[in-house]
Coordinates of C-alpha atoms in Angstrom, one line a residue:
M167 CA 102.9 74.0 28.0
D168 CA 106.2 72.2 28.5
V169 CA 109.6 73.5 29.8
L170 CA 112.5 72.3 27.9
L171 CA 115.4 71.5 30.2
V172 CA 118.7 71.2 28.4
L173 CA 121.4 69.4 30.5
G174 CA 124.6 69.9 28.7
P175 CA 127.5 67.5 28.5
D176 CA 129.8 69.6 30.7
L177 CA 127.4 69.5 33.7
N178 CA 129.1 68.5 36.9
A179 CA 126.1 67.3 38.9
D180 CA 123.8 64.3 39.4
R181 CA 121.4 64.5 36.6
D182 CA 118.7 62.4 38.3
L183 CA 118.7 64.8 41.2
L184 CA 118.3 67.8 38.9
I185 CA 115.6 66.1 36.9
S186 CA 113.7 65.3 40.0
L187 CA 113.9 68.9 41.2
A188 CA 112.8 70.1 37.7
E189 CA 109.8 67.8 37.7
S190 CA 108.6 68.9 41.1
T191 CA 109.1 72.6 40.1
A192 CA 107.3 72.2 36.8
D193 CA 104.4 70.4 38.6
E194 CA 104.2 73.3 41.1
L195 CA 103.9 75.7 38.2
G196 CA 101.3 73.6 36.4
V197 CA 103.5 72.9 33.3
G198 CA 105.1 69.8 31.8
L199 CA 108.8 69.0 31.4
R200 CA 111.0 67.8 28.6
V201 CA 114.7 66.9 29.1
A202 CA 117.3 67.1 26.3
G203 CA 121.0 66.7 26.0
Q204 CA 121.4 69.7 23.7
H205 CA 119.5 72.8 22.6
E206 CA 116.7 72.2 20.1
A207 CA 113.8 74.2 18.7
H208 CA 111.0 74.5 21.3
D209 CA 107.9 76.7 21.4
G210 CA 107.9 77.3 25.1
P211 CA 110.2 78.2 28.0
I212 CA 113.8 76.9 27.8
V213 CA 116.4 76.4 30.6
V214 CA 120.0 75.6 29.7
V215 CA 122.4 74.1 32.3
P216 CA 125.3 74.9 32.3
A217 CA 125.0 78.3 30.6
D218 CA 125.8 78.3 26.9
S219 CA 126.3 81.8 25.5
S220 CA 125.5 80.6 22.0
V221 CA 121.9 79.9 23.0
T222 CA 119.5 82.9 22.8
G223 CA 115.9 83.2 24.1
A224 CA 116.5 80.9 27.0
V225 CA 117.2 81.2 30.7
L226 CA 120.8 80.2 31.3
Y227 CA 121.8 78.7 34.6
D228 CA 125.2 77.9 36.2
L229 CA 125.2 76.0 39.5
T230 CA 128.6 77.7 40.2
V231 CA 129.3 81.4 40.5
A232 CA 129.9 83.1 37.2
A233 CA 132.5 85.8 36.7
E234 CA 130.0 88.0 34.9
P235 CA 126.4 87.5 33.5
I236 CA 126.6 86.4 29.9
G237 CA 123.1 87.4 28.9
P238 CA 119.9 89.1 30.0
H239 CA 118.5 86.0 31.6
H240 CA 121.6 84.4 33.1
L241 CA 121.3 83.1 36.7
H242 CA 124.2 81.6 38.6
G243 CA 125.7 80.5 41.8
R244 CA 122.8 79.1 43.7
G245 CA 123.8 75.4 43.5
V246 CA 121.3 72.6 42.8
W247 CA 118.3 74.5 44.4
G248 CA 118.9 77.4 42.0
L249 CA 117.6 75.2 39.1
A250 CA 114.1 75.7 40.6
W251 CA 114.5 79.4 40.4
A252 CA 115.7 79.2 36.8
I253 CA 112.7 77.2 35.8
R254 CA 110.3 79.6 37.6
H255 CA 112.0 82.5 35.9
A256 CA 111.6 80.9 32.5
V257 CA 108.0 80.1 33.0
H258 CA 107.1 83.5 34.5
S259 CA 108.9 85.3 31.6
F260 CA 107.2 83.2 29.0
R261 CA 103.7 83.6 30.5
A262 CA 103.9 87.3 31.3
P263 CA 106.6 89.0 29.2
A264 CA 108.1 92.2 30.5
E265 CA 109.7 95.2 28.9
R266 CA 113.3 95.5 30.1
V267 CA 114.1 99.2 30.7
S268 CA 117.6 100.4 31.3
Y269 CA 118.3 103.2 33.8
G270 CA 122.1 103.2 33.4
A271 CA 124.9 101.8 31.3
H272 CA 125.9 98.9 33.5
P273 CA 124.4 95.5 32.5
E274 CA 122.7 95.2 35.9
Q275 CA 121.0 98.7 35.8
W276 CA 117.6 97.7 34.5
A277 CA 114.0 97.0 35.5
D278 CA 111.4 94.6 34.1
E279 CA 108.2 96.6 33.6
R280 CA 104.8 95.1 33.3
T281 CA 101.7 97.1 32.8
P282 CA 98.2 96.3 34.1
T283 CA 96.9 93.0 32.7
D284 CA 93.4 94.5 32.3
A285 CA 94.0 98.0 31.1
A286 CA 90.3 98.8 31.0
A287 CA 89.9 98.0 34.6
A288 CA 93.0 99.8 35.8
P289 CA 92.7 103.2 37.5
A290 CA 93.4 106.2 35.3
V291 CA 96.8 106.6 37.1
A292 CA 98.0 103.2 38.1
P293 CA 100.2 103.0 41.1
V294 CA 103.8 101.8 40.4
G295 CA 105.1 99.0 42.5
V296 CA 108.9 99.0 42.6
L297 CA 110.2 95.6 43.6
I298 CA 113.6 95.4 45.3
H299 CA 114.9 91.9 45.7
G300 CA 117.0 90.5 48.6
G301 CA 119.6 87.8 48.9
F302 CA 121.8 89.4 51.5
W303 CA 123.1 91.9 49.0
R304 CA 125.0 89.1 47.1
S305 CA 125.3 89.0 43.3
I306 CA 124.1 85.4 43.0
W307 CA 120.6 86.6 43.9
A308 CA 118.7 88.6 41.3
A309 CA 115.5 90.2 40.4
D310 CA 113.9 86.9 39.3
L311 CA 113.2 86.4 43.0
M312 CA 110.3 88.9 42.6
D313 CA 108.9 87.7 39.2
A314 CA 105.8 86.2 40.8
L315 CA 105.0 89.4 42.7
A316 CA 105.6 91.5 39.6
I317 CA 103.0 89.5 37.7
D318 CA 100.6 89.6 40.7
L319 CA 100.8 93.4 40.9
A320 CA 100.1 93.8 37.1
G321 CA 97.1 91.5 37.6
R322 CA 95.8 93.9 40.3
G323 CA 96.0 96.9 38.0
W324 CA 99.4 98.1 39.0
V325 CA 102.5 98.9 36.9
S326 CA 105.2 96.6 38.3
W327 CA 108.8 97.7 38.1
N328 CA 111.0 94.7 39.0
L329 CA 114.3 96.4 39.8
E330 CA 117.8 95.0 39.3
Y331 CA 120.8 96.8 40.7
R332 CA 124.5 96.4 41.2
R333 CA 125.2 94.4 44.4
P334 CA 127.9 95.6 46.8
D335 CA 130.0 92.4 46.8
R336 CA 131.2 93.2 43.2
N337 CA 130.5 96.9 42.9
G338 CA 130.6 98.5 46.4
W339 CA 127.9 99.8 48.7
D340 CA 127.7 103.3 47.1
A341 CA 126.8 101.7 43.7
T342 CA 124.0 99.7 45.3
T343 CA 122.4 102.7 47.1
A344 CA 122.8 104.9 44.0
D345 CA 121.1 102.4 41.8
I346 CA 118.1 102.1 44.0
A347 CA 117.6 105.8 43.9
A348 CA 118.3 106.0 40.1
G349 CA 115.9 103.1 39.4
V350 CA 113.1 104.7 41.3
A351 CA 113.8 108.0 39.6
K352 CA 113.5 106.3 36.2
A353 CA 110.1 104.8 37.2
R354 CA 108.9 108.3 38.2
E355 CA 110.1 109.6 34.8
R356 CA 108.2 107.0 32.9
H357 CA 105.0 107.3 35.0
P358 CA 104.8 111.0 36.1
G359 CA 102.2 111.6 38.8
A360 CA 101.7 107.9 39.7
P361 CA 102.0 106.9 43.3
I362 CA 105.3 105.0 43.9
V363 CA 105.2 102.1 46.3
L364 CA 108.4 100.2 47.2
F365 CA 108.3 96.5 48.0
G366 CA 111.6 95.4 49.4
H367 CA 112.2 91.8 50.5
S368 CA 114.8 90.8 53.1
A369 CA 118.0 92.8 52.2
G370 CA 115.7 94.7 49.8
G371 CA 113.6 95.7 52.7
Q372 CA 116.6 97.5 54.2
L373 CA 117.2 99.2 50.8
A374 CA 113.6 100.3 50.5
L375 CA 113.4 101.8 54.0
R376 CA 116.8 103.4 53.5
L377 CA 115.5 105.2 50.5
A378 CA 112.3 106.1 52.4
A379 CA 114.5 107.9 55.0
D380 CA 115.7 110.1 52.2
D381 CA 112.7 110.4 49.8
P382 CA 109.6 112.2 51.2
D383 CA 107.7 111.6 47.9
L384 CA 107.1 107.9 48.1
A385 CA 103.5 106.9 48.6
L386 CA 104.6 103.9 50.8
A387 CA 107.7 101.8 51.4
V388 CA 106.9 98.1 52.3
S389 CA 109.5 96.0 54.0
L390 CA 108.9 92.3 53.5
A391 CA 110.9 90.5 56.2
G392 CA 113.4 93.3 56.0
V393 CA 116.9 93.4 57.7
L394 CA 116.1 96.7 59.4
D395 CA 118.8 96.9 62.2
L396 CA 122.2 96.8 60.6
H397 CA 124.2 97.5 63.7
E398 CA 122.6 94.7 65.7
G399 CA 122.4 92.4 62.7
Q400 CA 126.1 92.8 62.1
R401 CA 126.8 91.9 65.7
R402 CA 124.7 88.8 65.4
F403 CA 126.6 87.8 62.2
L404 CA 123.4 87.6 60.2
G405 CA 123.8 85.9 56.8
E406 CA 127.3 84.7 57.9
G407 CA 128.7 88.2 57.9
A408 CA 126.7 89.5 55.0
I409 CA 126.3 92.9 56.5
T410 CA 130.0 93.4 57.1
T411 CA 130.7 92.4 53.5
A412 CA 128.0 94.5 52.0
L413 CA 128.8 97.7 53.8
G414 CA 132.6 97.2 53.5
G415 CA 133.4 96.8 57.2
T416 CA 132.1 96.9 60.8
P417 CA 130.2 99.9 62.4
D418 CA 133.5 100.9 64.0
E419 CA 135.3 100.9 60.7
R420 CA 132.6 102.6 58.6
P421 CA 130.4 104.5 61.1
E422 CA 129.2 107.0 58.5
V423 CA 128.0 104.3 56.1
Y424 CA 126.1 102.5 58.9
A425 CA 124.6 105.8 60.1
A426 CA 123.3 106.6 56.6
S427 CA 122.2 103.0 55.7
D428 CA 120.7 101.5 58.9
P429 CA 116.9 102.1 58.9
M430 CA 116.9 101.8 62.7
A431 CA 119.3 104.8 62.8
R432 CA 117.3 106.8 60.3
L433 CA 114.0 107.2 62.2
P434 CA 111.7 108.9 61.7
L435 CA 111.5 108.1 58.0
A436 CA 110.7 110.8 55.4
S437 CA 107.9 108.6 53.8
E438 CA 105.2 106.3 55.1
A439 CA 106.1 102.7 55.6
L440 CA 104.7 99.3 56.3
L441 CA 106.4 96.3 57.9
V442 CA 105.5 92.7 57.0
Q443 CA 107.0 89.7 58.8
G444 CA 106.2 86.0 58.8
S445 CA 106.1 84.5 62.3
G446 CA 107.7 81.3 61.0
D447 CA 110.8 83.2 59.7
G448 CA 114.2 83.3 61.4
L449 CA 113.8 84.5 65.0
D450 CA 116.4 87.2 64.5
L451 CA 114.2 88.8 61.7
V452 CA 111.1 88.4 63.9
D453 CA 112.9 90.2 66.7
I454 CA 114.3 93.0 64.5
N455 CA 110.9 93.7 63.0
R456 CA 109.1 93.8 66.3
R457 CA 111.7 96.1 67.8
F458 CA 111.7 98.4 64.7
A459 CA 107.9 98.6 64.9
K460 CA 108.1 99.7 68.5
A461 CA 110.8 102.2 67.9
S462 CA 109.1 103.7 64.8
N463 CA 105.3 103.3 65.5
I464 CA 105.1 101.9 62.0
T465 CA 102.4 99.3 61.4
L466 CA 103.7 95.7 61.6
L467 CA 101.8 92.8 60.0
E468 CA 103.1 89.7 61.6
L469 CA 101.3 86.7 60.4
P470 CA 102.0 83.0 59.9
G471 CA 104.5 82.4 57.1
D472 CA 108.2 81.9 56.4
H473 CA 110.8 84.0 54.7
F474 CA 109.5 83.3 51.2
D475 CA 105.7 83.3 52.0
V476 CA 105.9 87.1 52.2
I477 CA 106.7 87.1 48.4
A478 CA 104.4 84.3 47.4
P479 CA 101.3 85.7 45.6
A480 CA 99.0 82.8 46.8
S481 CA 100.0 83.1 50.5
P482 CA 97.6 84.6 53.1
I483 CA 100.3 87.0 54.3
W484 CA 100.6 88.5 50.8
A485 CA 96.9 88.9 50.6
A486 CA 96.9 90.7 53.9
T487 CA 99.8 92.8 52.8
M488 CA 98.1 94.1 49.7
A489 CA 94.9 94.8 51.6
E490 CA 96.8 97.0 54.0
V491 CA 98.8 98.6 51.1
E492 CA 95.6 99.5 49.2
R493 CA 94.1 100.9 52.4
Q494 CA 97.1 103.1 53.2
I495 CA 97.7 104.5 49.7
S496 CA 94.0 105.2 49.3
R497 CA 94.3 107.6 52.2
S498 CA 97.1 109.6 50.6

């Protein structure tokens, strides 16, 4: 299988650099690469740079920040490195197509649902893994970050529910928290009686544990390198001020928002939780997760790995995570 990479005439970037990145990404995924100057018929995944709204059935990518998404698979604003994510998204979507389910009227209120790959081997009531992506609550990062985990969960006999939501930089904090709750409610509606397990990465870990503080009916909430102390993280200027931007101010300016949203301030949680942290991640996240574990008595898996190893299906830390998840939900 080849990926067709279309580098349009209006692209403002060094094409050799983009092609080199595309080649290494395609090799990592075990696929070939074709490069073209315009869209053409292709029986395989297609990535178009810059985004062209006239092209359908492709992943569209803009290196710069777009005013609004122009299609269901439009990524933007991640610079040159973002091309790697666009290629991954194209390949994952082609290899393991998902059903896109809306849970609201806004274009970013949806989830990609994948059912167990081997339905015959799946349990009678498959657990539902709700994946909540991170990206410091910024709109340039999207649910494609969790594509690989979504496919992995389906291969393990789970239903995977890769959740997109309105980010606060464009829609406000209340919209973000409301969407997480609404997206989980929609998953419950579609799969009544199934255990619901949240998997939140980075900023998504905060969103997962925030919901776990309110919702006693989750089977488990898993924080993968989560930002779990908003008060201290804000003081440390994590993400170059991302917490202040996301919550709409400082703790002094918006005390009620921090009180409701900071997992460290919401202990004890209403649902069971699990903390996962790579020891090779940023030291502030290592520190926050160790302190959260001590304050909460929640199990912390701290193993070798960086910020993205915790969402890499082939990594040892993910294998350990799923072993612990299966152990914990089997008890409930």
